[in-house]
Amino acid sequence: MGLVVQKYGGTSVANVDLIKNVARRIIRTKEKGNQVVAVVSAMGDTTDELVQLTRQITPRPDPREMDLLLSTGEIISCTLLSMALKAAGHEAVSLSGAQAGIQTDAAHTDARIVAMNPGRIWRELQEGRIVVVAGFQGVTESMDVTTLGRGGSDTTAVALAAALCADLCERYTDVDGVYTADPRICPDARKLKDISFEEMMELAVQGAKIMHPRAVEMGALHHIPIIVASSFNDAPGTLIHDEVTMELRSKLRGISHDTDVAKITVVGVPDKPGIAAGIFEPLAQKRVSVDTIVQNTGVHKLTDLTFTVARKDLEKAMEVIKPVVKSIGARECVADSTLGKVSIVGTGMQTAPGYAAKMFRTLSDKGINIELITTSEIRITCIISEKQVAEAVQALHQAFHLERVA
C-alpha cells in the first residue's frame, strides 16, 4: 500500500459537479490500494471575491483578519469534498490547516511553515479514512490562523507529502502538465515528460504559474517527486524530480514570463559603503521581496540604483524608500509599473555558449527594448515592456525551436 498526496486547484473544485469529479478520482486512487490525503484550494474565484469584499470595507484590511477571512474559502471546498466522498460510500474527514498540524510563523498573508505535526492525519489514515485538508493555511503558536500567500495550497500539499513520507505528490489543475511556454499565448508550446527541480524552480520564480516556487523548493529539499496533471482528463502529466532525461536538440527546457513587474530607480545615490544595505534592509523588514538589482558605475561619487518588485508591492516599497532617499542624500526615486519579464531556462546553458546572444538578437529583431538583464547559471531574464511580453515569448520559443520533440 502506498501513500499519495493529491492537490486540487480552484478550477478543479469550482462547482459541485467538479467536486464530485474530484471525489471519483480520489476514490479510484484509494481503490488501487493507496492511502490518500487530498489538499484543496478554494472554489473557483472565491478568494478573489473575498478580497473584493474587504475592499468594500477598507482599502487596507488588517492582515490578521484578512487571513481568517481568506481561510474560509478552503474550508468550504474541503468540507464539500469530504461530504461528496462520504455520499459515494467512502469514509472521509475534512481538516483545517490547524487540525492537520500545520504550524507557521506569524507573517500574516504570507506565512512560512515552521513545523508539521501530522499525528491527527496518521490516526485518520489508520482508521481507513480519506483525509481532505484545507490548503493555503496554517496556525501560529498562539493559534492565530495564517495563510501562505497566493499558490500556497501547493506548498501545503508538498509539506504534507514530506511530513508523511508519501510516495508521490500529485498536483491537479486545468493544465495537463508543464509546457515549454504558456500554451495560452504560445500555441506551439510542448508538454514536457519531466523536468528537474532546479529548472522548475527557475521557471516558477520567473513567472510560470503552474507550480508555486516554495512548493518546488520543498519538493527538492525532501526529494518528493511531483506530478503535474489535469483533473479534467487522464492524460499523462509532467514529473518534477531530481533527474531528467536530457533533450538532445535543445538544451533549453522552457520559457517563462511575468507581467507583474514594477521598477524602482533611486537616482543620485552617494557611492559609498553601506548605502545598499540602508536601502534594502528597510524593504526586507516590511517583507517586500526584491528581484532584479542593477547598480550603475559611479560618476562623481554618485550612482543610480535600480531594482524590481512585484507590482502589488510597489506602493508599499515606495512608502519605505521615499524616507530612505532623504536620509541617504539621494536625489529622488522614480517608479515604472508598466514592465514585464521573459526568461529562458535550461541546465544545458551552463556548458554551451551563445544563448544570451541569440536571446538578445531575437528580441532586437522584434523591436523589443531590454530595460534590465539578470542571469543565473541556468537562466537569462530580460525586463521589457509589459505590452511586448507575449510577442517576446512567441519569438523566443520559435527561435530556440522548443516546439520540436527531442
Coordinates of N, CA and C in Angstrom, one line a residue, residues 168-278:
L168 N 4.4 9.9 -3.4 CA 4.2 10.8 -4.5 C 3.3 12.0 -4.1
C169 N 3.6 13.1 -4.7 CA 2.6 14.2 -4.6 C 2.1 14.6 -6.0
E170 N 0.8 14.5 -6.1 CA 0.2 14.8 -7.4 C -0.5 16.2 -7.4
R171 N -0.2 17.0 -8.3 CA -0.8 18.4 -8.3 C -1.7 18.5 -9.6
Y172 N -3.1 18.5 -9.3 CA -4.0 18.5 -10.4 C -4.6 20.0 -10.6
T173 N -4.7 20.3 -11.9 CA -5.2 21.7 -12.2 C -5.9 21.5 -13.6
D174 N -6.1 22.7 -14.3 CA -6.8 22.6 -15.5 C -5.8 22.6 -16.7
V175 N -4.5 22.4 -16.4 CA -3.5 22.3 -17.4 C -2.9 20.9 -17.2
D176 N -2.6 20.1 -18.3 CA -2.2 18.7 -18.1 C -0.7 18.5 -18.0
G177 N 0.0 19.5 -17.6 CA 1.5 19.3 -17.4 C 2.2 20.6 -17.5
V178 N 3.5 20.5 -17.4 CA 4.4 21.7 -17.6 C 4.8 21.8 -19.0
Y179 N 4.6 23.0 -19.6 CA 4.9 23.2 -21.0 C 6.1 24.0 -21.2
T180 N 6.7 24.0 -22.4 CA 7.8 24.8 -22.8 C 7.6 26.3 -22.7
A181 N 6.3 26.7 -22.7 CA 5.9 28.0 -22.5 C 4.4 28.0 -22.2
D182 N 3.9 29.1 -21.8 CA 2.4 29.2 -21.5 C 1.6 28.9 -22.8
P183 N 0.9 27.8 -22.9 CA 0.2 27.4 -24.1 C -0.9 28.4 -24.5
R184 N -1.3 29.2 -23.5 CA -2.4 30.2 -23.8 C -1.9 31.3 -24.7
I185 N -0.6 31.6 -24.7 CA 0.0 32.7 -25.5 C 0.9 32.1 -26.6
C186 N 1.3 30.8 -26.4 CA 2.2 30.2 -27.4 C 1.6 28.9 -27.8
P187 N 0.9 28.9 -28.9 CA 0.2 27.6 -29.3 C 1.1 26.5 -29.6
D188 N 2.4 26.8 -30.0 CA 3.3 25.7 -30.3 C 4.0 25.1 -29.1
A189 N 3.6 25.6 -27.9 CA 4.3 25.1 -26.6 C 4.1 23.6 -26.5
R190 N 5.1 22.9 -26.0 CA 5.1 21.4 -26.0 C 5.1 21.0 -24.5
K191 N 4.3 20.0 -24.2 CA 4.3 19.4 -22.8 C 5.6 18.6 -22.6
L192 N 6.2 18.8 -21.5 CA 7.4 18.1 -21.1 C 7.1 16.8 -20.4
K193 N 7.8 15.7 -20.7 CA 7.6 14.5 -20.0 C 8.1 14.6 -18.5
D194 N 9.2 15.3 -18.3 CA 9.7 15.5 -17.0 C 10.6 16.8 -17.0
I195 N 10.9 17.2 -15.8 CA 11.7 18.4 -15.6 C 12.4 18.3 -14.2
S196 N 13.6 18.9 -14.1 CA 14.3 18.9 -12.8 C 13.7 19.9 -11.9
F197 N 13.9 19.7 -10.6 CA 13.5 20.6 -9.6 C 14.2 22.0 -9.8
E198 N 15.5 22.0 -10.2 CA 16.2 23.2 -10.4 C 15.6 24.0 -11.5
E199 N 15.3 23.4 -12.6 CA 14.7 24.1 -13.8 C 13.3 24.6 -13.4
M200 N 12.5 23.7 -12.8 CA 11.1 24.1 -12.4 C 11.1 25.3 -11.5
M201 N 12.1 25.3 -10.5 CA 12.2 26.4 -9.6 C 12.4 27.7 -10.3
E202 N 13.3 27.7 -11.3 CA 13.6 28.9 -12.1 C 12.4 29.4 -12.8
L203 N 11.7 28.4 -13.5 CA 10.5 28.8 -14.3 C 9.5 29.4 -13.3
A204 N 9.3 28.8 -12.2 CA 8.2 29.2 -11.2 C 8.5 30.6 -10.7
V205 N 9.8 30.8 -10.3 CA 10.2 32.1 -9.7 C 10.0 33.2 -10.7
Q206 N 10.3 32.9 -12.0 CA 10.3 33.9 -13.0 C 8.9 34.1 -13.7
G207 N 7.9 33.4 -13.1 CA 6.5 33.7 -13.5 C 5.6 32.6 -13.9
A208 N 6.2 31.4 -14.2 CA 5.3 30.3 -14.6 C 4.4 29.9 -13.4
K209 N 3.1 30.0 -13.7 CA 2.1 29.8 -12.6 C 1.7 28.3 -12.3
I210 N 2.3 27.4 -13.0 CA 1.9 26.0 -12.9 C 2.3 25.4 -11.5
M211 N 3.3 25.9 -10.9 CA 3.7 25.5 -9.5 C 4.2 26.7 -8.7
H212 N 3.8 26.7 -7.4 CA 4.3 27.7 -6.5 C 5.8 27.4 -6.2
P213 N 6.7 28.5 -6.3 CA 8.1 28.3 -6.1 C 8.5 27.6 -4.8
R214 N 7.8 28.0 -3.7 CA 8.1 27.4 -2.4 C 7.8 25.9 -2.4
A215 N 6.7 25.5 -3.1 CA 6.4 24.1 -3.2 C 7.5 23.3 -3.9
V216 N 8.0 23.8 -5.0 CA 9.1 23.2 -5.7 C 10.3 23.1 -4.9
E217 N 10.6 24.2 -4.1 CA 11.8 24.2 -3.3 C 11.7 23.1 -2.2
M218 N 10.5 22.9 -1.6 CA 10.3 21.9 -0.6 C 10.4 20.5 -1.2
G219 N 9.8 20.3 -2.4 CA 9.9 19.1 -3.0 C 11.4 18.7 -3.3
A220 N 12.2 19.6 -3.7 CA 13.6 19.4 -3.9 C 14.4 19.0 -2.6
L221 N 14.0 19.8 -1.6 CA 14.7 19.6 -0.3 C 14.4 18.2 0.3
H222 N 13.2 17.7 0.1 CA 12.8 16.4 0.7 C 12.7 15.3 -0.3
H223 N 13.1 15.6 -1.6 CA 13.2 14.6 -2.7 C 11.8 13.9 -2.8
I224 N 10.8 14.8 -2.9 CA 9.4 14.3 -3.1 C 9.1 14.5 -4.6
P225 N 8.9 13.4 -5.4 CA 8.6 13.6 -6.8 C 7.1 14.2 -6.9
I226 N 7.0 15.1 -7.8 CA 5.7 15.8 -8.0 C 5.2 15.6 -9.4
I227 N 4.0 15.1 -9.6 CA 3.4 15.0 -10.9 C 2.4 16.2 -11.1
V228 N 2.5 16.9 -12.2 CA 1.6 18.0 -12.6 C 0.7 17.4 -13.7
A229 N -0.6 17.4 -13.4 CA -1.5 16.8 -14.4 C -2.9 17.5 -14.4
S230 N -3.8 17.1 -15.3 CA -5.1 17.8 -15.3 C -6.1 16.9 -14.6
S231 N -7.0 17.6 -13.9 CA -8.1 16.8 -13.2 C -9.3 16.6 -14.2
F232 N -9.2 17.1 -15.4 CA -10.3 17.0 -16.4 C -10.1 15.9 -17.4
N233 N -8.9 15.3 -17.4 CA -8.7 14.1 -18.3 C -7.6 13.2 -17.6
D234 N -7.3 12.1 -18.3 CA -6.4 11.2 -17.8 C -5.1 11.2 -18.5
A235 N -4.8 12.3 -19.2 CA -3.5 12.4 -20.0 C -2.3 12.4 -19.0
P236 N -1.2 11.7 -19.4 CA 0.0 11.7 -18.6 C 0.4 13.2 -18.3
G237 N 0.9 13.4 -17.1 CA 1.3 14.7 -16.7 C 2.8 14.9 -16.9
T238 N 3.4 15.8 -16.2 CA 4.8 16.1 -16.2 C 5.4 15.7 -14.8
L239 N 6.5 15.0 -14.7 CA 7.1 14.6 -13.5 C 8.2 15.6 -13.2
I240 N 8.1 16.2 -12.0 CA 9.2 17.1 -11.5 C 10.0 16.3 -10.5
H241 N 11.2 16.1 -10.7 CA 12.0 15.2 -9.9 C 13.5 15.6 -10.0
D242 N 14.3 14.8 -9.3 CA 15.8 15.1 -9.2 C 16.5 14.9 -10.6
E243 N 16.2 13.8 -11.3 CA 16.9 13.5 -12.5 C 15.9 13.5 -13.7
V244 N 16.4 14.1 -14.8 CA 15.6 14.1 -16.0 C 16.3 13.6 -17.2
T245 N 15.6 13.2 -18.2 CA 16.2 12.7 -19.5 C 16.6 14.0 -20.3
M246 N 17.8 14.1 -20.6 CA 18.3 15.3 -21.3 C 17.8 15.3 -22.7
E247 N 17.3 16.5 -23.1 CA 16.9 16.6 -24.5 C 18.1 16.9 -25.4
L248 N 18.1 16.3 -26.6 CA 19.3 16.4 -27.4 C 19.3 17.6 -28.3
R249 N 18.2 18.0 -28.9 CA 18.2 19.0 -29.9 C 18.3 20.4 -29.2
S250 N 17.7 20.6 -28.1 CA 17.7 21.9 -27.4 C 18.1 21.7 -26.0
K251 N 19.0 22.5 -25.5 CA 19.4 22.5 -24.1 C 18.6 23.4 -23.2
L252 N 17.6 24.1 -23.8 CA 16.6 24.9 -23.1 C 15.5 24.0 -22.7
R253 N 14.9 24.2 -21.5 CA 13.7 23.4 -21.1 C 12.4 24.2 -21.3
G254 N 12.5 25.5 -21.1 CA 11.3 26.3 -21.2 C 11.5 27.8 -21.2
I255 N 10.4 28.5 -21.4 CA 10.4 30.0 -21.3 C 9.3 30.4 -20.4
S256 N 9.6 31.2 -19.4 CA 8.6 31.7 -18.5 C 8.4 33.2 -18.7
H257 N 7.3 33.7 -18.3 CA 7.1 35.2 -18.4 C 6.3 35.7 -17.2
D258 N 6.3 37.0 -16.9 CA 5.6 37.6 -15.8 C 5.3 39.0 -16.2
T259 N 4.0 39.4 -16.0 CA 3.7 40.8 -16.2 C 3.4 41.6 -14.9
D260 N 3.8 40.9 -13.8 CA 3.6 41.6 -12.5 C 4.9 42.1 -12.1
V261 N 5.4 43.1 -12.8 CA 6.8 43.7 -12.5 C 6.7 45.2 -12.4
A262 N 7.3 45.7 -11.4 CA 7.5 47.2 -11.3 C 8.9 47.5 -11.0
K263 N 9.4 48.6 -11.6 CA 10.8 49.0 -11.4 C 10.9 50.3 -10.6
I264 N 11.8 50.3 -9.7 CA 12.1 51.5 -8.9 C 13.6 51.9 -9.1
T265 N 13.8 53.1 -9.4 CA 15.2 53.6 -9.5 C 15.4 54.8 -8.5
V266 N 16.5 54.6 -7.7 CA 16.9 55.6 -6.8 C 18.1 56.4 -7.5
V267 N 17.8 57.6 -7.8 CA 18.7 58.4 -8.6 C 19.6 59.3 -7.7
G268 N 20.9 59.3 -8.1 CA 21.9 60.2 -7.4 C 22.2 59.6 -6.1
V269 N 22.5 58.3 -6.0 CA 22.9 57.7 -4.7 C 24.3 57.9 -4.4
P270 N 24.7 58.4 -3.2 CA 26.1 58.5 -2.9 C 26.8 57.2 -3.0
D271 N 28.0 57.2 -3.7 CA 28.7 55.9 -4.0 C 29.7 55.7 -2.8
K272 N 29.1 55.1 -1.8 CA 30.0 54.8 -0.6 C 29.4 53.5 0.1
P273 N 30.3 52.9 0.9 CA 29.8 51.7 1.6 C 28.6 51.9 2.5
G274 N 27.7 50.9 2.6 CA 26.6 50.9 3.5 C 25.3 51.4 2.9
I275 N 25.4 52.1 1.7 CA 24.2 52.7 1.1 C 23.2 51.6 0.7
A276 N 23.7 50.5 0.0 CA 22.8 49.5 -0.5 C 22.1 48.8 0.7
A277 N 22.8 48.6 1.8 CA 22.2 48.0 3.0 C 21.1 48.9 3.5
G278 N 21.4 50.2 3.5 CA 20.4 51.2 4.0 C 19.2 51.3 3.2

